[in-house]
Each structure stands twice: as structure tokens, then as C-alpha cells.
Amino acid sequence: VWDTEANNGVLVYLLLADHAIEIVADRGLNRHVDAAQWKALIDPMRAAFRQGRFEAGLAEAVQTIDGLLRTHHPLAPGETNPNELPDKPLRR
């Protein structure tokens, strides 16, 4: 999360056994997004999870994060997104 050029990496941390959701955003994005906006992202995800709609809840949260990144760290004309971090879920 901390190794991007613009310091705008985001980790969605889910610990389903403890019913815990945490969003960890690097300082480049976090300075633009207040606690209420993060809560507004997590609340619908939590509601979807309670209904057993895990994939839909997570997909909606990722789309919201994508919108925040596009708003606060837009690409310059002609610039491509290098996708500096892996997208695959980590399972341990």
C-alpha cells in the first residue's frame, strides 16, 4: 500500500471470522478523504455482507475507491495507469 509513486495505494482488509472491515489508504489519498467518506464506503459493504452478498458488497466498495482515486489522482492526458501493486487477494 505504501509503495506507489503518488502514495495513493488502498488496501481493503476483510477479516470475516471477526466480522471486521478496514480500509487502509496511503497518505496521498487519505488526505483528500475524510472519516465520513470512508464510513460511507464501509457501511453499504457491511450491509451487503450481512445479506450474504459478499462479492457484490466488495465490488461496490472497489468501484467507490476507484472513483475516489479518479477524482483525487486523475491521469494526465495520454497517461496510462501503471497499476503499481498486485490486485490478487492475499490468503494466509
N, CA, C and O atoms as a GROMACS GRO file, in nm:
protein
  368
    1VAL      N    1   0.082  -0.119   0.000
    1VAL     CA    2   0.000   0.000   0.000
    1VAL      C    3   0.087   0.126   0.000
    1VAL      O    4   0.048   0.229  -0.055
    2TRP      N    5   0.202   0.118   0.060
    2TRP     CA    6   0.285   0.237   0.078
    2TRP      C    7   0.386   0.256  -0.035
    2TRP      O    8   0.462   0.353  -0.032
    3ASP      N    9   0.390   0.170  -0.133
    3ASP     CA   10   0.496   0.173  -0.232
    3ASP      C   11   0.452   0.225  -0.369
    3ASP      O   12   0.503   0.178  -0.471
    4THR      N   13   0.361   0.319  -0.373
    4THR     CA   14   0.323   0.376  -0.502
    4THR      C   15   0.382   0.516  -0.515
    4THR      O   16   0.406   0.585  -0.415
    5GLU      N   17   0.406   0.556  -0.636
    5GLU     CA   18   0.470   0.686  -0.660
    5GLU      C   19   0.390   0.802  -0.600
    5GLU      O   20   0.448   0.895  -0.544
    6ALA      N   21   0.257   0.798  -0.612
    6ALA     CA   22   0.173   0.907  -0.562
    6ALA      C   23   0.125   0.882  -0.419
    6ALA      O   24   0.044   0.959  -0.367
    7ASN      N   25   0.174   0.776  -0.356
    7ASN     CA   26   0.130   0.742  -0.219
    7ASN      C   27  -0.022   0.732  -0.210
    7ASN      O   28  -0.083   0.786  -0.119
    8ASN      N   29  -0.080   0.662  -0.307
    8ASN     CA   30  -0.226   0.653  -0.312
    8ASN      C   31  -0.278   0.509  -0.316
    8ASN      O   32  -0.387   0.484  -0.366
    9GLY      N   33  -0.199   0.417  -0.265
    9GLY     CA   34  -0.244   0.278  -0.258
    9GLY      C   35  -0.356   0.262  -0.156
    9GLY      O   36  -0.364   0.337  -0.059
   10VAL      N   37  -0.443   0.163  -0.180
   10VAL     CA   38  -0.555   0.137  -0.089
   10VAL      C   39  -0.564  -0.014  -0.067
   10VAL      O   40  -0.560  -0.093  -0.162
   11LEU      N   41  -0.577  -0.053   0.058
   11LEU     CA   42  -0.596  -0.192   0.096
   11LEU      C   43  -0.733  -0.207   0.158
   11LEU      O   44  -0.768  -0.133   0.251
   12VAL      N   45  -0.811  -0.302   0.108
   12VAL     CA   46  -0.938  -0.337   0.170
   12VAL      C   47  -0.911  -0.464   0.248
   12VAL      O   48  -0.888  -0.571   0.191
   13TYR      N   49  -0.915  -0.452   0.380
   13TYR     CA   50  -0.882  -0.564   0.468
   13TYR      C   51  -1.011  -0.621   0.525
   13TYR      O   52  -1.087  -0.552   0.593
   14LEU      N   53  -1.035  -0.749   0.496
   14LEU     CA   54  -1.154  -0.818   0.545
   14LEU      C   55  -1.113  -0.934   0.634
   14LEU      O   56  -1.036  -1.020   0.593
   15LEU      N   57  -1.164  -0.936   0.755
   15LEU     CA   58  -1.144  -1.048   0.845
   15LEU      C   59  -1.283  -1.102   0.877
   15LEU      O   60  -1.345  -1.063   0.976
   16LEU      N   61  -1.330  -1.190   0.792
   16LEU     CA   62  -1.468  -1.236   0.801
   16LEU      C   63  -1.496  -1.310   0.931
   16LEU      O   64  -1.607  -1.302   0.983
   17ALA      N   65  -1.398  -1.382   0.985
   17ALA     CA   66  -1.419  -1.455   1.109
   17ALA      C   67  -1.455  -1.360   1.224
   17ALA      O   68  -1.532  -1.396   1.313
   18ASP      N   69  -1.400  -1.240   1.222
   18ASP     CA   70  -1.428  -1.141   1.326
   18ASP      C   71  -1.526  -1.033   1.280
   18ASP      O   72  -1.552  -0.938   1.353
   19HIS      N   73  -1.580  -1.049   1.160
   19HIS     CA   74  -1.672  -0.951   1.103
   19HIS      C   75  -1.609  -0.811   1.101
   19HIS      O   76  -1.674  -0.712   1.135
   20ALA      N   77  -1.483  -0.805   1.062
   20ALA     CA   78  -1.409  -0.679   1.060
   20ALA      C   79  -1.379  -0.635   0.917
   20ALA      O   80  -1.340  -0.716   0.833
   21ILE      N   81  -1.399  -0.507   0.892
   21ILE     CA   82  -1.365  -0.445   0.764
   21ILE      C   83  -1.278  -0.325   0.796
   21ILE      O   84  -1.312  -0.244   0.883
   22GLU      N   85  -1.167  -0.313   0.727
   22GLU     CA   86  -1.082  -0.197   0.745
   22GLU      C   87  -1.030  -0.151   0.609
   22GLU      O   88  -0.989  -0.232   0.526
   23ILE      N   89  -1.034  -0.022   0.588
   23ILE     CA   90  -0.977   0.038   0.470
   23ILE      C   91  -0.848   0.107   0.512
   23ILE      O   92  -0.849   0.193   0.600
   24VAL      N   93  -0.737   0.068   0.450
   24VAL     CA   94  -0.607   0.128   0.480
   24VAL      C   95  -0.564   0.202   0.354
   24VAL      O   96  -0.533   0.140   0.252
   25ALA      N   97  -0.563   0.334   0.363
   25ALA     CA   98  -0.528   0.417   0.248
   25ALA      C   99  -0.399   0.493   0.278
   25ALA      O  100  -0.381   0.546   0.388
   26ASP      N  101  -0.311   0.497   0.180
   26ASP     CA  102  -0.188   0.572   0.196
   26ASP      C  103  -0.220   0.722   0.202
   26ASP      O  104  -0.328   0.764   0.163
   27ARG      N  105  -0.125   0.799   0.250
   27ARG     CA  106  -0.145   0.942   0.278
   27ARG      C  107  -0.184   1.024   0.156
   27ARG      O  108  -0.253   1.125   0.170
   28GLY      N  109  -0.142   0.984   0.037
   28GLY     CA  110  -0.174   1.060  -0.082
   28GLY      C  111  -0.322   1.066  -0.112
   28GLY      O  112  -0.371   1.167  -0.162
   29LEU      N  113  -0.395   0.961  -0.080
   29LEU     CA  114  -0.540   0.961  -0.097
   29LEU      C  115  -0.609   0.999   0.033
   29LEU      O  116  -0.708   1.072   0.032
   30ASN      N  117  -0.558   0.951   0.143
   30ASN     CA  118  -0.624   0.971   0.272
   30ASN      C  119  -0.636   1.119   0.309
   30ASN      O  120  -0.728   1.157   0.381
   31ARG      N  121  -0.544   1.202   0.261
   31ARG     CA  122  -0.554   1.345   0.293
   31ARG      C  123  -0.672   1.412   0.223
   31ARG      O  124  -0.712   1.523   0.261
   32HIS      N  125  -0.729   1.346   0.122
   32HIS     CA  126  -0.844   1.401   0.049
   32HIS      C  127  -0.977   1.342   0.094
   32HIS      O  128  -1.082   1.396   0.062
   33VAL      N  129  -0.973   1.232   0.168
   33VAL     CA  130  -1.094   1.159   0.203
   33VAL      C  131  -1.109   1.161   0.356
   33VAL      O  132  -1.020   1.114   0.428
   34ASP      N  133  -1.220   1.214   0.403
   34ASP     CA  134  -1.238   1.222   0.548
   34ASP      C  135  -1.303   1.094   0.603
   34ASP      O  136  -1.345   1.007   0.528
   35ALA      N  137  -1.310   1.088   0.734
   35ALA     CA  138  -1.362   0.968   0.801
   35ALA      C  139  -1.506   0.938   0.760
   35ALA      O  140  -1.544   0.821   0.748
   36ALA      N  141  -1.586   1.041   0.738
   36ALA     CA  142  -1.726   1.019   0.698
   36ALA      C  143  -1.734   0.954   0.560
   36ALA      O  144  -1.821   0.870   0.537
   37GLN      N  145  -1.645   0.991   0.469
   37GLN     CA  146  -1.645   0.929   0.336
   37GLN      C  147  -1.604   0.782   0.344
   37GLN      O  148  -1.661   0.698   0.275
   38TRP      N  149  -1.504   0.751   0.428
   38TRP     CA  150  -1.464   0.611   0.443
   38TRP      C  151  -1.578   0.531   0.506
   38TRP      O  152  -1.604   0.418   0.465
   39LYS      N  153  -1.646   0.589   0.605
   39LYS     CA  154  -1.759   0.521   0.668
   39LYS      C  155  -1.871   0.496   0.566
   39LYS      O  156  -1.933   0.390   0.566
   40ALA      N  157  -1.896   0.596   0.480
   40ALA     CA  158  -1.998   0.581   0.376
   40ALA      C  159  -1.962   0.472   0.277
   40ALA      O  160  -2.051   0.416   0.212
   41LEU      N  161  -1.835   0.441   0.264
   41LEU     CA  162  -1.790   0.332   0.177
   41LEU      C  163  -1.809   0.197   0.248
   41LEU      O  164  -1.850   0.099   0.186
   42ILE      N  165  -1.778   0.193   0.376
   42ILE     CA  166  -1.782   0.067   0.451
   42ILE      C  167  -1.925   0.025   0.485
   42ILE      O  168  -1.956  -0.094   0.481
   43ASP      N  169  -2.012   0.118   0.520
   43ASP     CA  170  -2.147   0.082   0.564
   43ASP      C  171  -2.226  -0.001   0.464
   43ASP      O  172  -2.284  -0.102   0.503
   44PRO      N  173  -2.230   0.036   0.335
   44PRO     CA  174  -2.302  -0.049   0.239
   44PRO      C  175  -2.236  -0.186   0.220
   44PRO      O  176  -2.303  -0.287   0.197
   45MET      N  177  -2.103  -0.189   0.230
   45MET     CA  178  -2.033  -0.317   0.219
   45MET      C  179  -2.073  -0.407   0.336
   45MET      O  180  -2.102  -0.526   0.316
   46ARG      N  181  -2.074  -0.352   0.455
   46ARG     CA  182  -2.114  -0.429   0.574
   46ARG      C  183  -2.258  -0.480   0.560
   46ARG      O  184  -2.287  -0.595   0.593
   47ALA      N  185  -2.348  -0.395   0.511
   47ALA     CA  186  -2.488  -0.435   0.492
   47ALA      C  187  -2.499  -0.548   0.389
   47ALA      O  188  -2.574  -0.644   0.410
   48ALA      N  189  -2.426  -0.537   0.280
   48ALA     CA  190  -2.427  -0.643   0.178
   48ALA      C  191  -2.374  -0.773   0.235
   48ALA      O  192  -2.429  -0.880   0.208
   49PHE      N  193  -2.268  -0.766   0.313
   49PHE     CA  194  -2.211  -0.886   0.373
   49PHE      C  195  -2.311  -0.953   0.467
   49PHE      O  196  -2.321  -1.076   0.471
   50ARG      N  197  -2.385  -0.874   0.542
   50ARG     CA  198  -2.486  -0.930   0.634
   50ARG      C  199  -2.593  -1.006   0.557
   50ARG      O  200  -2.653  -1.100   0.609
   51GLN      N  201  -2.616  -0.965   0.433
   51GLN     CA  202  -2.715  -1.033   0.348
   51GLN      C  203  -2.653  -1.149   0.270
   51GLN      O  204  -2.721  -1.214   0.190
   52GLY      N  205  -2.524  -1.176   0.292
   52GLY     CA  206  -2.456  -1.283   0.221
   52GLY      C  207  -2.410  -1.244   0.082
   52GLY      O  208  -2.369  -1.330   0.004
   53ARG      N  209  -2.417  -1.117   0.049
   53ARG     CA  210  -2.379  -1.067  -0.084
   53ARG      C  211  -2.235  -1.015  -0.078
   53ARG      O  212  -2.210  -0.895  -0.093
   54PHE      N  213  -2.143  -1.106  -0.057
   54PHE     CA  214  -2.002  -1.069  -0.036
   54PHE      C  215  -1.939  -1.009  -0.162
   54PHE      O  216  -1.875  -0.904  -0.157
   55GLU      N  217  -1.958  -1.076  -0.274
   55GLU     CA  218  -1.896  -1.029  -0.398
   55GLU      C  219  -1.953  -0.893  -0.438
   55GLU      O  220  -1.877  -0.803  -0.475
   56ALA      N  221  -2.083  -0.877  -0.431
   56ALA     CA  222  -2.146  -0.750  -0.468
   56ALA      C  223  -2.103  -0.638  -0.375
   56ALA      O  224  -2.074  -0.527  -0.420
   57GLY      N  225  -2.096  -0.665  -0.245
   57GLY     CA  226  -2.056  -0.564  -0.149
   57GLY      C  227  -1.913  -0.518  -0.170
   57GLY      O  228  -1.883  -0.399  -0.163
   58LEU      N  229  -1.825  -0.613  -0.196
   58LEU     CA  230  -1.685  -0.579  -0.220
   58LEU      C  231  -1.668  -0.506  -0.354
   58LEU      O  232  -1.592  -0.410  -0.364
   59ALA      N  233  -1.739  -0.551  -0.456
   59ALA     CA  234  -1.730  -0.487  -0.588
   59ALA      C  235  -1.776  -0.341  -0.580
   59ALA      O  236  -1.714  -0.254  -0.641
   60GLU      N  237  -1.882  -0.314  -0.506
   60GLU     CA  238  -1.931  -0.177  -0.492
   60GLU      C  239  -1.827  -0.090  -0.420
   60GLU      O  240  -1.804   0.024  -0.458
   61ALA      N  241  -1.764  -0.146  -0.317
   61ALA     CA  242  -1.660  -0.071  -0.244
   61ALA      C  243  -1.541  -0.041  -0.335
   61ALA      O  244  -1.488   0.069  -0.332
   62VAL      N  245  -1.500  -0.138  -0.415
   62VAL     CA  246  -1.387  -0.117  -0.506
   62VAL      C  247  -1.422  -0.010  -0.609
   62VAL      O  248  -1.337   0.072  -0.644
   63GLN      N  249  -1.545  -0.010  -0.659
   63GLN     CA  250  -1.587   0.093  -0.755
   63GLN      C  251  -1.584   0.231  -0.690
   63GLN      O  252  -1.545   0.329  -0.754
   64THR      N  253  -1.626   0.239  -0.565
   64THR     CA  254  -1.623   0.367  -0.493
   64THR      C  255  -1.479   0.414  -0.474
   64THR      O  256  -1.450   0.532  -0.493
   65ILE      N  257  -1.390   0.324  -0.438
   65ILE     CA  258  -1.248   0.359  -0.423
   65ILE      C  259  -1.191   0.404  -0.556
   65ILE      O  260  -1.115   0.501  -0.562
   66ASP      N  261  -1.227   0.335  -0.664
   66ASP     CA  262  -1.183   0.375  -0.797
   66ASP      C  263  -1.227   0.518  -0.827
   66ASP      O  264  -1.149   0.597  -0.881
   67GLY      N  265  -1.350   0.553  -0.792
   67GLY     CA  266  -1.399   0.688  -0.813
   67GLY      C  267  -1.320   0.791  -0.733
   67GLY      O  268  -1.290   0.899  -0.783
   68LEU      N  269  -1.287   0.757  -0.608
   68LEU     CA  270  -1.207   0.848  -0.526
   68LEU      C  271  -1.069   0.869  -0.587
   68LEU      O  272  -1.019   0.981  -0.592
   69LEU      N  273  -1.009   0.762  -0.635
   69LEU     CA  274  -0.877   0.773  -0.697
   69LEU      C  275  -0.884   0.856  -0.825
   69LEU      O  276  -0.797   0.939  -0.850
   70ARG      N  277  -0.986   0.834  -0.906
   70ARG     CA  278  -1.000   0.911  -1.031
   70ARG      C  279  -1.023   1.060  -1.002
   70ARG      O  280  -0.976   1.146  -1.076
   71THR      N  281  -1.095   1.089  -0.894
   71THR     CA  282  -1.123   1.228  -0.856
   71THR      C  283  -0.998   1.297  -0.804
   71THR      O  284  -0.966   1.408  -0.845
   72HIS      N  285  -0.928   1.231  -0.713
   72HIS     CA  286  -0.818   1.296  -0.642
   72HIS      C  287  -0.679   1.271  -0.704
   72HIS      O  288  -0.584   1.342  -0.672
   73HIS      N  289  -0.669   1.172  -0.792
   73HIS     CA  290  -0.542   1.143  -0.859
   73HIS      C  291  -0.570   1.109  -1.006
   73HIS      O  292  -0.540   0.999  -1.051
   74PRO      N  293  -0.627   1.204  -1.080
   74PRO     CA  294  -0.660   1.175  -1.220
   74PRO      C  295  -0.534   1.158  -1.304
   74PRO      O  296  -0.428   1.215  -1.275
   75LEU      N  297  -0.547   1.079  -1.409
   75LEU     CA  298  -0.437   1.062  -1.503
   75LEU      C  299  -0.429   1.184  -1.594
   75LEU      O  300  -0.531   1.242  -1.630
   76ALA      N  301  -0.310   1.221  -1.629
   76ALA     CA  302  -0.288   1.329  -1.725
   76ALA      C  303  -0.328   1.278  -1.864
   76ALA      O  304  -0.325   1.158  -1.888
   77PRO      N  305  -0.364   1.368  -1.955
   77PRO     CA  306  -0.398   1.325  -2.091
   77PRO      C  307  -0.285   1.240  -2.151
   77PRO      O  308  -0.168   1.281  -2.151
   78GLY      N  309  -0.321   1.124  -2.202
   78GLY     CA  310  -0.224   1.034  -2.263
   78GLY      C  311  -0.151   0.944  -2.165
   78GLY      O  312  -0.080   0.853  -2.206
   79GLU      N  313  -0.168   0.968  -2.037
   79GLU     CA  314  -0.100   0.887  -1.935
   79GLU      C  315  -0.177   0.757  -1.914
   79GLU      O  316  -0.300   0.755  -1.921
   80THR      N  317  -0.106   0.650  -1.889
   80THR     CA  318  -0.169   0.522  -1.859
   80THR      C  319  -0.146   0.487  -1.713
   80THR      O  320  -0.049   0.533  -1.651
   81ASN      N  321  -0.233   0.407  -1.659
   81ASN     CA  322  -0.223   0.366  -1.520
   81ASN      C  323  -0.127   0.248  -1.511
   81ASN      O  324  -0.156   0.142  -1.567
   82PRO      N  325  -0.016   0.263  -1.442
   82PRO     CA  326   0.082   0.154  -1.437
   82PRO      C  327   0.044   0.040  -1.343
   82PRO      O  328   0.112  -0.063  -1.343
   83ASN      N  329  -0.061   0.054  -1.263
   83ASN     CA  330  -0.103  -0.049  -1.169
   83ASN      C  331   0.018  -0.101  -1.091
   83ASN      O  332   0.066  -0.212  -1.115
   84GLU      N  333   0.065  -0.022  -1.000
   84GLU     CA  334   0.190  -0.046  -0.929
   84GLU      C  335   0.185  -0.158  -0.825
   84GLU      O  336   0.290  -0.206  -0.782
   85LEU      N  337   0.066  -0.198  -0.784
   85LEU     CA  338   0.053  -0.302  -0.681
   85LEU      C  339  -0.027  -0.419  -0.735
   85LEU      O  340  -0.110  -0.401  -0.824
   86PRO      N  341  -0.003  -0.540  -0.683
   86PRO     CA  342  -0.080  -0.656  -0.729
   86PRO      C  343  -0.226  -0.646  -0.686
   86PRO      O  344  -0.257  -0.590  -0.581
   87ASP      N  345  -0.316  -0.700  -0.768
   87ASP     CA  346  -0.459  -0.695  -0.740
   87ASP      C  347  -0.512  -0.822  -0.675
   87ASP      O  348  -0.623  -0.823  -0.622
   88LYS      N  349  -0.434  -0.927  -0.678
   88LYS     CA  350  -0.483  -1.055  -0.627
   88LYS      C  351  -0.498  -1.053  -0.475
   88LYS      O  352  -0.414  -0.998  -0.404
   89PRO      N  353  -0.606  -1.115  -0.427
   89PRO     CA  354  -0.624  -1.124  -0.282
   89PRO      C  355  -0.511  -1.204  -0.217
   89PRO      O  356  -0.459  -1.299  -0.276
   90LEU      N  357  -0.475  -1.164  -0.101
   90LEU     CA  358  -0.374  -1.235  -0.023
   90LEU      C  359  -0.446  -1.330   0.072
   90LEU      O  360  -0.536  -1.288   0.145
   91ARG      N  361  -0.409  -1.454   0.071
   91ARG     CA  362  -0.469  -1.552   0.163
   91ARG      C  363  -0.358  -1.614   0.245
   91ARG      O  364  -0.260  -1.664   0.191
   92ARG      N  365  -0.377  -1.610   0.372
   92ARG     CA  366  -0.275  -1.669   0.461
   92ARG      C  367  -0.339  -1.764   0.556
   92ARG      O  368  -0.270  -1.824   0.639
   0.00000   0.00000   0.00000
